[in-house]
Amino acid sequence: MNLYWEDKIMVKRLTGYLCVVFFTGCATLSQQDCKRGDWFGLGVQDGRSGEASERLSEHRKACSEYGVAVNDSQYFAGREQGIREYCRIDNAFEVGLQGHDYRHVCPPSIDGVFSRYHAAAYAVHRERAELDRIDNELSSKEISLGDNKLNDKDRARIRNDISQLRRNRDRARDDLYYHERQLNEFRHESQSYR
């Protein structure tokens, strides 16, 4: 199978996946979740995930489809507990390294520090993802270079692409090294908050 058909199959699979995510991603809760009515537990879960308080309106909308009302006070009591767990300084690093956004849900007294540490960790996540992307593209180009049906012009173009990708990989490695050093400095600095 040549690369053209492999790419077409991958695009079809990705399109199908995105359609499923789009159509199932609208409702935040199932009918069973709404009828269970564990609003405190749901608040804790959303708080631990760093969800903004606007998430409650999404839950209200989902549950209104099933004729179930949300208990706001229980939800916010749970969310407050979850936010306290989420807003630990060491969690800023974890959330960023996992590639999750920070929605500025922490109290003002910690928001700036949490945001700075999260941004440093998120930069490392982003650089690692970029390196993986470049390595995958480089590998694909190197494999395609072995295709016997290529003419000299196509081979030269692919070799040029490979050279450019190698330069991009070197820059990405340098960027990753810089961000990892910064992250390590922030982790060391964060010891003073414990």
PDB file of C-alpha atoms in Angstrom:
ATOM      1  CA  MET A   1       0.000   0.000   0.000  1.00  0.00           C
ATOM      2  CA  ASN A   2       1.459   3.359  -0.941  1.00  0.00           C
ATOM      3  CA  LEU A   3       1.591   6.465   1.228  1.00  0.00           C
ATOM      4  CA  TYR A   4      -1.246   8.180  -0.652  1.00  0.00           C
ATOM      5  CA  TRP A   5      -3.759   5.495   0.299  1.00  0.00           C
ATOM      6  CA  GLU A   6      -2.407   5.201   3.840  1.00  0.00           C
ATOM      7  CA  ASP A   7      -2.885   8.963   4.262  1.00  0.00           C
ATOM      8  CA  LYS A   8      -6.449   8.797   2.874  1.00  0.00           C
ATOM      9  CA  ILE A   9      -7.342   5.975   5.292  1.00  0.00           C
ATOM     10  CA  MET A  10      -5.830   7.897   8.219  1.00  0.00           C
ATOM     11  CA  VAL A  11      -7.806  11.035   7.273  1.00  0.00           C
ATOM     12  CA  LYS A  12     -11.051   9.029   7.094  1.00  0.00           C
ATOM     13  CA  ARG A  13     -10.407   7.474  10.502  1.00  0.00           C
ATOM     14  CA  LEU A  14      -9.569  10.850  12.041  1.00  0.00           C
ATOM     15  CA  THR A  15     -12.694  12.414  10.500  1.00  0.00           C
ATOM     16  CA  GLY A  16     -14.841   9.617  11.917  1.00  0.00           C
ATOM     17  CA  TYR A  17     -13.265  10.005  15.345  1.00  0.00           C
ATOM     18  CA  LEU A  18     -13.802  13.773  15.339  1.00  0.00           C
ATOM     19  CA  CYS A  19     -17.453  13.299  14.362  1.00  0.00           C
ATOM     20  CA  VAL A  20     -17.983  10.943  17.293  1.00  0.00           C
ATOM     21  CA  VAL A  21     -16.279  13.371  19.669  1.00  0.00           C
ATOM     22  CA  PHE A  22     -18.307  16.292  18.317  1.00  0.00           C
ATOM     23  CA  PHE A  23     -21.668  14.602  18.593  1.00  0.00           C
ATOM     24  CA  THR A  24     -21.067  12.987  21.975  1.00  0.00           C
ATOM     25  CA  GLY A  25     -19.156  15.925  23.448  1.00  0.00           C
ATOM     26  CA  CYS A  26     -22.188  18.214  23.635  1.00  0.00           C
ATOM     27  CA  ALA A  27     -23.774  16.743  26.767  1.00  0.00           C
ATOM     28  CA  THR A  28     -21.605  16.887  29.880  1.00  0.00           C
ATOM     29  CA  LEU A  29     -23.718  14.346  31.772  1.00  0.00           C
ATOM     30  CA  SER A  30     -25.687  11.247  30.871  1.00  0.00           C
ATOM     31  CA  GLN A  31     -29.280  10.686  31.937  1.00  0.00           C
ATOM     32  CA  GLN A  32     -28.037   8.245  34.575  1.00  0.00           C
ATOM     33  CA  ASP A  33     -25.596  10.843  35.985  1.00  0.00           C
ATOM     34  CA  CYS A  34     -28.341  13.465  36.160  1.00  0.00           C
ATOM     35  CA  LYS A  35     -30.798  11.146  37.886  1.00  0.00           C
ATOM     36  CA  ARG A  36     -28.148   9.966  40.344  1.00  0.00           C
ATOM     37  CA  GLY A  37     -27.892  13.571  41.520  1.00  0.00           C
ATOM     38  CA  ASP A  38     -24.494  13.427  43.222  1.00  0.00           C
ATOM     39  CA  TRP A  39     -23.982  17.163  42.783  1.00  0.00           C
ATOM     40  CA  PHE A  40     -21.381  17.419  45.550  1.00  0.00           C
ATOM     41  CA  GLY A  41     -19.326  14.592  44.030  1.00  0.00           C
ATOM     42  CA  LEU A  42     -19.641  16.113  40.573  1.00  0.00           C
ATOM     43  CA  GLY A  43     -18.467  19.458  41.955  1.00  0.00           C
ATOM     44  CA  VAL A  44     -15.446  17.800  43.587  1.00  0.00           C
ATOM     45  CA  GLN A  45     -14.617  16.066  40.306  1.00  0.00           C
ATOM     46  CA  ASP A  46     -14.901  19.281  38.274  1.00  0.00           C
ATOM     47  CA  GLY A  47     -12.849  21.182  40.864  1.00  0.00           C
ATOM     48  CA  ARG A  48     -10.097  18.553  40.832  1.00  0.00           C
ATOM     49  CA  SER A  49     -10.045  18.850  37.033  1.00  0.00           C
ATOM     50  CA  GLY A  50      -9.695  22.627  37.181  1.00  0.00           C
ATOM     51  CA  GLU A  51     -13.013  23.244  35.447  1.00  0.00           C
ATOM     52  CA  ALA A  52     -14.300  26.813  35.494  1.00  0.00           C
ATOM     53  CA  SER A  53     -17.515  27.535  37.401  1.00  0.00           C
ATOM     54  CA  GLU A  54     -19.305  27.991  34.054  1.00  0.00           C
ATOM     55  CA  ARG A  55     -19.207  24.203  33.754  1.00  0.00           C
ATOM     56  CA  LEU A  56     -22.310  24.150  35.975  1.00  0.00           C
ATOM     57  CA  SER A  57     -24.399  25.782  33.237  1.00  0.00           C
ATOM     58  CA  GLU A  58     -23.360  22.982  30.874  1.00  0.00           C
ATOM     59  CA  HIS A  59     -24.483  20.423  33.466  1.00  0.00           C
ATOM     60  CA  ARG A  60     -27.780  22.288  33.895  1.00  0.00           C
ATOM     61  CA  LYS A  61     -28.355  22.201  30.153  1.00  0.00           C
ATOM     62  CA  ALA A  62     -27.560  18.483  29.943  1.00  0.00           C
ATOM     63  CA  CYS A  63     -29.825  17.568  32.861  1.00  0.00           C
ATOM     64  CA  SER A  64     -32.691  19.805  31.701  1.00  0.00           C
ATOM     65  CA  GLU A  65     -33.038  17.460  28.719  1.00  0.00           C
ATOM     66  CA  TYR A  66     -33.979  14.726  31.222  1.00  0.00           C
ATOM     67  CA  GLY A  67     -36.137  16.958  33.426  1.00  0.00           C
ATOM     68  CA  VAL A  68     -33.629  16.928  36.296  1.00  0.00           C
ATOM     69  CA  ALA A  69     -32.670  20.064  38.242  1.00  0.00           C
ATOM     70  CA  VAL A  70     -29.107  20.573  39.482  1.00  0.00           C
ATOM     71  CA  ASN A  71     -28.489  21.432  43.140  1.00  0.00           C
ATOM     72  CA  ASP A  72     -26.200  24.460  42.799  1.00  0.00           C
ATOM     73  CA  SER A  73     -25.232  24.752  46.467  1.00  0.00           C
ATOM     74  CA  GLN A  74     -24.134  21.110  46.698  1.00  0.00           C
ATOM     75  CA  TYR A  75     -22.244  21.410  43.423  1.00  0.00           C
ATOM     76  CA  PHE A  76     -20.366  24.570  44.485  1.00  0.00           C
ATOM     77  CA  ALA A  77     -19.542  23.103  47.920  1.00  0.00           C
ATOM     78  CA  GLY A  78     -17.979  20.095  46.180  1.00  0.00           C
ATOM     79  CA  ARG A  79     -16.252  22.220  43.559  1.00  0.00           C
ATOM     80  CA  GLU A  80     -14.658  24.350  46.289  1.00  0.00           C
ATOM     81  CA  GLN A  81     -13.179  21.211  47.874  1.00  0.00           C
ATOM     82  CA  GLY A  82     -11.957  19.984  44.490  1.00  0.00           C
ATOM     83  CA  ILE A  83     -10.408  23.360  43.656  1.00  0.00           C
ATOM     84  CA  ARG A  84      -8.419  23.298  46.919  1.00  0.00           C
ATOM     85  CA  GLU A  85      -6.931  19.970  45.816  1.00  0.00           C
ATOM     86  CA  TYR A  86      -6.343  21.201  42.261  1.00  0.00           C
ATOM     87  CA  CYS A  87      -4.644  24.458  43.309  1.00  0.00           C
ATOM     88  CA  ARG A  88      -1.641  22.823  44.953  1.00  0.00           C
ATOM     89  CA  ILE A  89       1.568  24.264  43.528  1.00  0.00           C
ATOM     90  CA  ASP A  90       2.944  20.833  42.575  1.00  0.00           C
ATOM     91  CA  ASN A  91      -0.232  20.204  40.588  1.00  0.00           C
ATOM     92  CA  ALA A  92       0.568  23.191  38.340  1.00  0.00           C
ATOM     93  CA  PHE A  93       3.521  21.204  37.002  1.00  0.00           C
ATOM     94  CA  GLU A  94       1.520  18.002  36.592  1.00  0.00           C
ATOM     95  CA  VAL A  95      -1.372  19.705  34.784  1.00  0.00           C
ATOM     96  CA  GLY A  96       0.989  21.491  32.411  1.00  0.00           C
ATOM     97  CA  LEU A  97       3.069  18.399  31.630  1.00  0.00           C
ATOM     98  CA  GLN A  98      -0.129  16.522  30.808  1.00  0.00           C
ATOM     99  CA  GLY A  99      -1.010  19.229  28.295  1.00  0.00           C
ATOM    100  CA  HIS A 100      -4.112  20.517  30.067  1.00  0.00           C
ATOM    101  CA  ASP A 101      -5.029  24.182  29.952  1.00  0.00           C
ATOM    102  CA  TYR A 102      -5.188  26.281  33.087  1.00  0.00           C
ATOM    103  CA  ARG A 103      -8.459  28.213  33.362  1.00  0.00           C
ATOM    104  CA  HIS A 104      -7.373  30.569  36.173  1.00  0.00           C
ATOM    105  CA  VAL A 105      -9.628  28.920  38.735  1.00  0.00           C
ATOM    106  CA  CYS A 106      -7.240  29.236  41.689  1.00  0.00           C
ATOM    107  CA  PRO A 107      -7.642  31.983  44.294  1.00  0.00           C
ATOM    108  CA  PRO A 108      -5.874  35.281  43.503  1.00  0.00           C
ATOM    109  CA  SER A 109      -3.291  34.603  46.216  1.00  0.00           C
ATOM    110  CA  ILE A 110      -1.904  31.660  44.228  1.00  0.00           C
ATOM    111  CA  ASP A 111      -3.168  32.257  40.682  1.00  0.00           C
ATOM    112  CA  GLY A 112      -0.060  34.086  39.423  1.00  0.00           C
ATOM    113  CA  VAL A 113       2.406  31.507  40.714  1.00  0.00           C
ATOM    114  CA  PHE A 114       0.229  28.582  39.602  1.00  0.00           C
ATOM    115  CA  SER A 115      -0.117  30.150  36.153  1.00  0.00           C
ATOM    116  CA  ARG A 116       3.642  30.731  35.785  1.00  0.00           C
ATOM    117  CA  TYR A 117       4.550  27.190  36.853  1.00  0.00           C
ATOM    118  CA  HIS A 118       1.814  25.703  34.687  1.00  0.00           C
ATOM    119  CA  ALA A 119       3.055  27.691  31.668  1.00  0.00           C
ATOM    120  CA  ALA A 120       6.608  26.401  32.165  1.00  0.00           C
ATOM    121  CA  ALA A 121       5.410  22.793  32.363  1.00  0.00           C
ATOM    122  CA  TYR A 122       3.047  23.268  29.433  1.00  0.00           C
ATOM    123  CA  ALA A 123       5.954  24.591  27.326  1.00  0.00           C
ATOM    124  CA  VAL A 124       7.842  21.346  28.008  1.00  0.00           C
ATOM    125  CA  HIS A 125       4.762  19.333  27.023  1.00  0.00           C
ATOM    126  CA  ARG A 126       4.408  21.361  23.808  1.00  0.00           C
ATOM    127  CA  GLU A 127       8.096  20.985  22.886  1.00  0.00           C
ATOM    128  CA  ARG A 128       8.008  17.226  23.501  1.00  0.00           C
ATOM    129  CA  ALA A 129       4.916  16.925  21.295  1.00  0.00           C
ATOM    130  CA  GLU A 130       6.641  18.975  18.588  1.00  0.00           C
ATOM    131  CA  LEU A 131       9.712  16.735  18.732  1.00  0.00           C
ATOM    132  CA  ASP A 132       7.502  13.654  18.437  1.00  0.00           C
ATOM    133  CA  ARG A 133       5.710  15.192  15.455  1.00  0.00           C
ATOM    134  CA  ILE A 134       9.001  16.017  13.728  1.00  0.00           C
ATOM    135  CA  ASP A 135      10.420  12.549  14.434  1.00  0.00           C
ATOM    136  CA  ASN A 136       7.288  10.903  13.007  1.00  0.00           C
ATOM    137  CA  GLU A 137       7.383  13.081   9.892  1.00  0.00           C
ATOM    138  CA  LEU A 138      11.106  12.455   9.491  1.00  0.00           C
ATOM    139  CA  SER A 139      10.585   8.710   9.797  1.00  0.00           C
ATOM    140  CA  SER A 140       7.794   8.820   7.231  1.00  0.00           C
ATOM    141  CA  LYS A 141       9.958  10.793   4.780  1.00  0.00           C
ATOM    142  CA  GLU A 142      12.883   8.403   5.251  1.00  0.00           C
ATOM    143  CA  ILE A 143      10.609   5.424   4.559  1.00  0.00           C
ATOM    144  CA  SER A 144       9.111   7.086   1.476  1.00  0.00           C
ATOM    145  CA  LEU A 145      12.619   7.672   0.141  1.00  0.00           C
ATOM    146  CA  GLY A 146      12.889   3.902  -0.317  1.00  0.00           C
ATOM    147  CA  ASP A 147      10.009   3.840  -2.825  1.00  0.00           C
ATOM    148  CA  ASN A 148      11.386   2.468  -6.125  1.00  0.00           C
ATOM    149  CA  LYS A 149       8.760   4.382  -8.133  1.00  0.00           C
ATOM    150  CA  LEU A 150      10.174   7.789  -7.222  1.00  0.00           C
ATOM    151  CA  ASN A 151      11.877   9.839  -9.921  1.00  0.00           C
ATOM    152  CA  ASP A 152      15.059  11.811  -9.278  1.00  0.00           C
ATOM    153  CA  LYS A 153      13.189  15.093  -8.799  1.00  0.00           C
ATOM    154  CA  ASP A 154      10.930  13.574  -6.101  1.00  0.00           C
ATOM    155  CA  ARG A 155      13.921  11.976  -4.381  1.00  0.00           C
ATOM    156  CA  ALA A 156      15.723  15.325  -4.290  1.00  0.00           C
ATOM    157  CA  ARG A 157      12.616  17.028  -2.855  1.00  0.00           C
ATOM    158  CA  ILE A 158      12.282  14.362  -0.139  1.00  0.00           C
ATOM    159  CA  ARG A 159      15.997  14.615   0.715  1.00  0.00           C
ATOM    160  CA  ASN A 160      15.587  18.386   0.994  1.00  0.00           C
ATOM    161  CA  ASP A 161      12.554  17.871   3.273  1.00  0.00           C
ATOM    162  CA  ILE A 162      14.579  15.470   5.411  1.00  0.00           C
ATOM    163  CA  SER A 163      17.414  18.006   5.766  1.00  0.00           C
ATOM    164  CA  GLN A 164      14.935  20.715   6.796  1.00  0.00           C
ATOM    165  CA  LEU A 165      13.251  18.371   9.286  1.00  0.00           C
ATOM    166  CA  ARG A 166      16.614  17.522  10.842  1.00  0.00           C
ATOM    167  CA  ARG A 167      17.362  21.230  11.291  1.00  0.00           C
ATOM    168  CA  ASN A 168      13.893  21.718  12.811  1.00  0.00           C
ATOM    169  CA  ARG A 169      14.514  18.779  15.132  1.00  0.00           C
ATOM    170  CA  ASP A 170      17.791  20.299  16.328  1.00  0.00           C
ATOM    171  CA  ARG A 171      16.034  23.607  17.080  1.00  0.00           C
ATOM    172  CA  ALA A 172      13.190  21.797  18.855  1.00  0.00           C
ATOM    173  CA  ARG A 173      15.705  19.876  20.989  1.00  0.00           C
ATOM    174  CA  ASP A 174      17.381  23.143  21.949  1.00  0.00           C
ATOM    175  CA  ASP A 175      14.016  24.675  22.835  1.00  0.00           C
ATOM    176  CA  LEU A 176      13.078  21.608  24.877  1.00  0.00           C
ATOM    177  CA  TYR A 177      16.381  21.737  26.748  1.00  0.00           C
ATOM    178  CA  TYR A 178      15.808  25.422  27.565  1.00  0.00           C
ATOM    179  CA  HIS A 179      12.240  24.806  28.798  1.00  0.00           C
ATOM    180  CA  GLU A 180      13.260  21.748  30.829  1.00  0.00           C
ATOM    181  CA  ARG A 181      15.963  23.805  32.573  1.00  0.00           C
ATOM    182  CA  GLN A 182      13.436  26.545  33.332  1.00  0.00           C
ATOM    183  CA  LEU A 183      10.967  23.957  34.635  1.00  0.00           C
ATOM    184  CA  ASN A 184      13.607  22.465  36.924  1.00  0.00           C
ATOM    185  CA  GLU A 185      14.422  25.930  38.279  1.00  0.00           C
ATOM    186  CA  PHE A 186      10.729  26.567  38.983  1.00  0.00           C
ATOM    187  CA  ARG A 187      10.371  23.192  40.686  1.00  0.00           C
ATOM    188  CA  HIS A 188      13.294  24.067  42.923  1.00  0.00           C
ATOM    189  CA  GLU A 189      11.788  27.500  43.615  1.00  0.00           C
ATOM    190  CA  SER A 190       8.406  25.925  44.411  1.00  0.00           C
ATOM    191  CA  GLN A 191       9.903  24.158  47.441  1.00  0.00           C
ATOM    192  CA  SER A 192       9.559  27.451  49.295  1.00  0.00           C
ATOM    193  CA  TYR A 193       5.749  27.231  48.950  1.00  0.00           C
ATOM    194  CA  ARG A 194       5.496  23.973  50.851  1.00  0.00           C
TER     195      ARG A 194
END
